[in-house]
Amino acid sequence: MMLYEKYRPKSWDEILGQEQAVNVMHRLRKTGLGGHALWVSGPSGVGKSSLARLAAMEIADPFNIEEYDAGRLTDKWVEEIERSLHSYRIGEKTGVAVIVNEAHAMKAPVVRQLLVTLERIPHHALWVFTTSLKGQLSLFDKSDDASPLLSRCICLTLKATGLDLAFAIRAREIAQENCLDGAPLEDYIGLAKSCRANFREMLCQIEAGGMLSH
């Protein structure tokens, strides 16, 4: 298992540097996430997928979390997904969650269908969309329905600034746990800067031996 998967956050406290988004999630958890749609945007490697999966796990067991590549979705497929959401699931948690990755790749018919679908989400279901900021802008350029789509979602924008120190400290801890550390903290801060605060890329470089003494 790659380090970035092995150390993917398993609780809200493990999400690094995204206090504003995490605080929003804590408020939503108090009233219940079911019946909502979340739109999570931000640069690569800052925690979009981790936040999406933690949100999904609030209402659904792992085997009741469905993930889709937005580029492969069709409007008919969205209709089928919607029909399936009306059934409660068997497990410790009876809810179901749908995660749509790379949401900027959705085609116009899919976006139009979602305008209807997101108006009638069952109270035990959750939709989560993830996208890059650049991709989100491209979605607005190619679809007139993108703005109405976002108006049906709770939007969470993850930041990429001010993360270097937090990412460096955590990356060094992970490197030490895996006998991959041979560098001072300053080098990890430099790694965070060179990776543009992409924590996944940082861990890949560490796993390749980038922080070992030579």
CSV table of C-alpha atoms in Angstrom, one decimal:
chain,number,residue,atom,x,y,z
A,1,MET,CA,0.0,0.0,0.0
A,2,MET,CA,1.3,3.4,-0.9
A,3,LEU,CA,2.1,5.7,2.0
A,4,TYR,CA,-0.5,8.3,1.0
A,5,GLU,CA,-3.2,5.5,1.2
A,6,LYS,CA,-1.7,4.0,4.4
A,7,TYR,CA,-1.8,7.4,6.1
A,8,ARG,CA,-5.0,8.8,4.7
A,9,PRO,CA,-6.8,10.6,7.5
A,10,LYS,CA,-9.2,8.4,9.5
A,11,SER,CA,-10.7,11.2,11.6
A,12,TRP,CA,-11.5,14.9,11.2
A,13,ASP,CA,-8.6,15.7,13.6
A,14,GLU,CA,-6.1,14.3,11.1
A,15,ILE,CA,-7.1,16.7,8.3
A,16,LEU,CA,-4.2,19.0,8.1
A,17,GLY,CA,-4.5,22.8,7.7
A,18,GLN,CA,-8.1,22.9,6.6
A,19,GLU,CA,-9.7,24.2,9.8
A,20,GLN,CA,-12.4,26.3,8.1
A,21,ALA,CA,-13.7,23.4,6.1
A,22,VAL,CA,-13.5,21.0,9.0
A,23,ASN,CA,-15.4,23.4,11.2
A,24,VAL,CA,-18.2,23.6,8.6
A,25,MET,CA,-18.3,19.8,8.6
A,26,HIS,CA,-18.5,19.7,12.4
A,27,ARG,CA,-21.5,22.0,12.3
A,28,LEU,CA,-23.2,19.9,9.6
A,29,ARG,CA,-22.6,16.7,11.6
A,30,LYS,CA,-24.6,18.1,14.5
A,31,THR,CA,-27.7,18.4,12.4
A,32,GLY,CA,-27.0,15.4,10.1
A,33,LEU,CA,-25.3,15.2,6.7
A,34,GLY,CA,-28.1,13.1,5.1
A,35,GLY,CA,-30.1,14.8,2.4
A,36,HIS,CA,-27.2,17.1,1.5
A,37,ALA,CA,-24.8,17.5,-1.4
A,38,LEU,CA,-21.3,18.7,-0.8
A,39,TRP,CA,-19.0,20.4,-3.4
A,40,VAL,CA,-15.4,20.1,-2.4
A,41,SER,CA,-12.9,22.0,-4.4
A,42,GLY,CA,-9.2,22.8,-4.1
A,43,PRO,CA,-5.7,22.1,-5.4
A,44,SER,CA,-4.4,18.6,-5.8
A,45,GLY,CA,-3.1,16.8,-2.7
A,46,VAL,CA,-4.6,19.1,0.0
A,47,GLY,CA,-7.2,16.6,1.2
A,48,LYS,CA,-10.3,16.7,-1.0
A,49,SER,CA,-10.6,12.9,-1.3
A,50,SER,CA,-10.0,12.4,2.4
A,51,LEU,CA,-12.6,14.9,3.4
A,52,ALA,CA,-15.1,13.4,0.9
A,53,ARG,CA,-14.6,9.9,2.3
A,54,LEU,CA,-14.8,11.0,5.9
A,55,ALA,CA,-18.0,12.8,5.1
A,56,ALA,CA,-19.4,9.7,3.5
A,57,MET,CA,-18.4,7.6,6.4
A,58,GLU,CA,-20.5,9.8,8.7
A,59,ILE,CA,-23.7,8.2,7.3
A,60,ALA,CA,-22.6,5.0,5.5
A,61,ASP,CA,-20.5,1.9,6.1
A,62,PRO,CA,-17.5,1.6,3.7
A,63,PHE,CA,-19.3,-1.0,1.5
A,64,ASN,CA,-22.2,1.5,1.1
A,65,ILE,CA,-20.1,4.3,-0.3
A,66,GLU,CA,-20.1,4.4,-4.1
A,67,GLU,CA,-17.4,6.3,-6.0
A,68,TYR,CA,-17.7,7.3,-9.6
A,69,ASP,CA,-15.4,9.0,-12.2
A,70,ALA,CA,-17.4,12.0,-13.3
A,71,GLY,CA,-16.2,11.7,-16.9
A,72,ARG,CA,-17.8,8.3,-17.3
A,73,LEU,CA,-21.2,9.3,-15.9
A,74,THR,CA,-24.3,9.6,-18.1
A,75,ASP,CA,-27.6,11.2,-17.3
A,76,LYS,CA,-29.3,7.8,-17.4
A,77,TRP,CA,-26.7,6.5,-14.9
A,78,VAL,CA,-27.5,9.4,-12.6
A,79,GLU,CA,-31.1,8.4,-12.8
A,80,GLU,CA,-30.3,4.8,-11.8
A,81,ILE,CA,-28.1,6.0,-8.9
A,82,GLU,CA,-31.0,8.2,-7.7
A,83,ARG,CA,-33.4,5.3,-7.7
A,84,SER,CA,-31.0,3.1,-5.8
A,85,LEU,CA,-30.6,5.7,-3.1
A,86,HIS,CA,-34.2,5.4,-1.9
A,87,SER,CA,-33.5,2.0,-0.3
A,88,TYR,CA,-31.9,1.9,3.2
A,89,ARG,CA,-28.7,-0.2,3.4
A,90,ILE,CA,-27.9,-3.1,5.6
A,91,GLY,CA,-25.1,-2.5,8.1
A,92,GLU,CA,-24.2,-0.6,11.3
A,93,LYS,CA,-25.1,2.6,9.4
A,94,THR,CA,-28.2,2.5,7.2
A,95,GLY,CA,-27.3,5.4,4.9
A,96,VAL,CA,-25.6,5.5,1.5
A,97,ALA,CA,-23.1,8.0,0.1
A,98,VAL,CA,-22.1,8.8,-3.5
A,99,ILE,CA,-18.8,10.4,-4.3
A,100,VAL,CA,-18.2,11.8,-7.7
A,101,ASN,CA,-14.5,12.4,-8.4
A,102,GLU,CA,-13.1,15.0,-10.9
A,103,ALA,CA,-16.6,16.6,-11.1
A,104,HIS,CA,-15.4,19.2,-13.6
A,105,ALA,CA,-15.4,16.3,-16.2
A,106,MET,CA,-19.2,16.0,-16.0
A,107,LYS,CA,-21.0,16.4,-19.3
A,108,ALA,CA,-23.8,18.9,-19.8
A,109,PRO,CA,-26.7,16.2,-19.8
A,110,VAL,CA,-25.3,14.9,-16.5
A,111,VAL,CA,-25.2,18.4,-14.9
A,112,ARG,CA,-28.8,19.0,-16.1
A,113,GLN,CA,-30.0,15.7,-14.6
A,114,LEU,CA,-28.3,16.5,-11.3
A,115,LEU,CA,-30.2,19.8,-11.1
A,116,VAL,CA,-33.3,17.6,-10.6
A,117,THR,CA,-31.7,14.8,-8.6
A,118,LEU,CA,-30.1,17.0,-6.0
A,119,GLU,CA,-33.5,18.6,-5.2
A,120,ARG,CA,-34.8,15.3,-3.9
A,121,ILE,CA,-32.0,13.6,-2.0
A,122,PRO,CA,-33.3,11.1,0.6
A,123,HIS,CA,-32.6,12.0,4.2
A,124,HIS,CA,-30.3,8.9,4.6
A,125,ALA,CA,-28.2,9.7,1.5
A,126,LEU,CA,-25.3,12.0,0.7
A,127,TRP,CA,-23.7,13.2,-2.6
A,128,VAL,CA,-20.1,14.5,-2.5
A,129,PHE,CA,-18.4,16.1,-5.5
A,130,THR,CA,-14.7,16.8,-5.7
A,131,THR,CA,-12.9,18.9,-8.2
A,132,SER,CA,-9.8,21.1,-8.6
A,133,LEU,CA,-10.2,24.8,-8.7
A,134,LYS,CA,-9.0,25.0,-12.2
A,135,GLY,CA,-11.4,22.3,-13.3
A,136,GLN,CA,-14.3,24.0,-11.6
A,137,LEU,CA,-13.7,27.1,-13.7
A,138,SER,CA,-13.6,24.9,-16.9
A,139,LEU,CA,-17.0,23.5,-15.8
A,140,PHE,CA,-18.5,26.9,-15.7
A,141,ASP,CA,-17.1,27.7,-19.1
A,142,LYS,CA,-18.7,24.6,-20.8
A,143,SER,CA,-22.0,24.4,-18.9
A,144,ASP,CA,-24.6,27.1,-18.3
A,145,ASP,CA,-26.1,24.9,-15.6
A,146,ALA,CA,-22.9,24.8,-13.5
A,147,SER,CA,-23.8,27.7,-11.3
A,148,PRO,CA,-27.3,26.4,-10.5
A,149,LEU,CA,-25.7,23.0,-9.7
A,150,LEU,CA,-23.4,24.6,-7.2
A,151,SER,CA,-26.3,26.5,-5.6
A,152,ARG,CA,-27.8,23.0,-4.7
A,153,CYS,CA,-24.6,22.1,-2.8
A,154,ILE,CA,-22.8,23.1,0.3
A,155,CYS,CA,-19.5,24.4,-1.1
A,156,LEU,CA,-16.2,23.7,0.7
A,157,THR,CA,-13.0,25.3,-0.8
A,158,LEU,CA,-9.8,23.8,0.5
A,159,LYS,CA,-6.8,26.1,0.7
A,160,ALA,CA,-3.2,25.5,-0.5
A,161,THR,CA,-1.5,28.3,1.4
A,162,GLY,CA,0.0,28.3,4.9
A,163,LEU,CA,0.3,24.5,4.8
A,164,ASP,CA,4.1,24.0,4.4
A,165,LEU,CA,5.0,23.7,8.1
A,166,ALA,CA,2.1,21.4,9.0
A,167,PHE,CA,2.7,19.2,6.0
A,168,ALA,CA,6.4,19.1,6.7
A,169,ILE,CA,6.0,18.0,10.4
A,170,ARG,CA,3.5,15.3,9.5
A,171,ALA,CA,5.6,14.1,6.5
A,172,ARG,CA,8.7,13.8,8.7
A,173,GLU,CA,6.7,11.8,11.2
A,174,ILE,CA,5.6,9.4,8.5
A,175,ALA,CA,9.1,9.1,7.1
A,176,GLN,CA,10.5,8.3,10.6
A,177,GLU,CA,7.9,5.6,11.2
A,178,ASN,CA,8.9,4.0,7.9
A,179,CYS,CA,12.7,4.4,8.2
A,180,LEU,CA,12.7,6.8,5.3
A,181,ASP,CA,14.0,9.9,7.2
A,182,GLY,CA,17.5,11.3,7.0
A,183,ALA,CA,16.8,15.0,6.7
A,184,PRO,CA,16.2,18.0,9.0
A,185,LEU,CA,12.8,19.6,9.2
A,186,GLU,CA,13.9,22.5,7.0
A,187,ASP,CA,14.3,20.0,4.1
A,188,TYR,CA,10.8,18.8,4.6
A,189,ILE,CA,9.6,22.4,4.5
A,190,GLY,CA,11.5,22.8,1.2
A,191,LEU,CA,9.9,19.6,-0.1
A,192,ALA,CA,6.4,21.0,0.8
A,193,LYS,CA,7.2,24.2,-1.1
A,194,SER,CA,8.6,22.3,-4.2
A,195,CYS,CA,5.5,20.1,-4.2
A,196,ARG,CA,3.2,23.2,-3.9
A,197,ALA,CA,1.6,21.8,-0.8
A,198,ASN,CA,0.6,18.5,-2.5
A,199,PHE,CA,0.9,16.1,0.4
A,200,ARG,CA,0.3,13.1,-1.8
A,201,GLU,CA,3.3,14.1,-3.9
A,202,MET,CA,5.4,14.7,-0.8
A,203,LEU,CA,4.8,11.2,0.4
A,204,CYS,CA,5.5,9.7,-3.0
A,205,GLN,CA,8.9,11.4,-3.0
A,206,ILE,CA,9.6,10.3,0.5
A,207,GLU,CA,8.7,6.7,-0.4
A,208,ALA,CA,11.1,6.9,-3.3
A,209,GLY,CA,13.9,7.7,-0.8
A,210,GLY,CA,14.0,11.4,-1.4
A,211,MET,CA,14.6,12.3,2.3
A,212,LEU,CA,17.2,9.6,3.0
A,213,SER,CA,20.9,10.5,3.7
A,214,HIS,CA,23.2,9.9,0.7
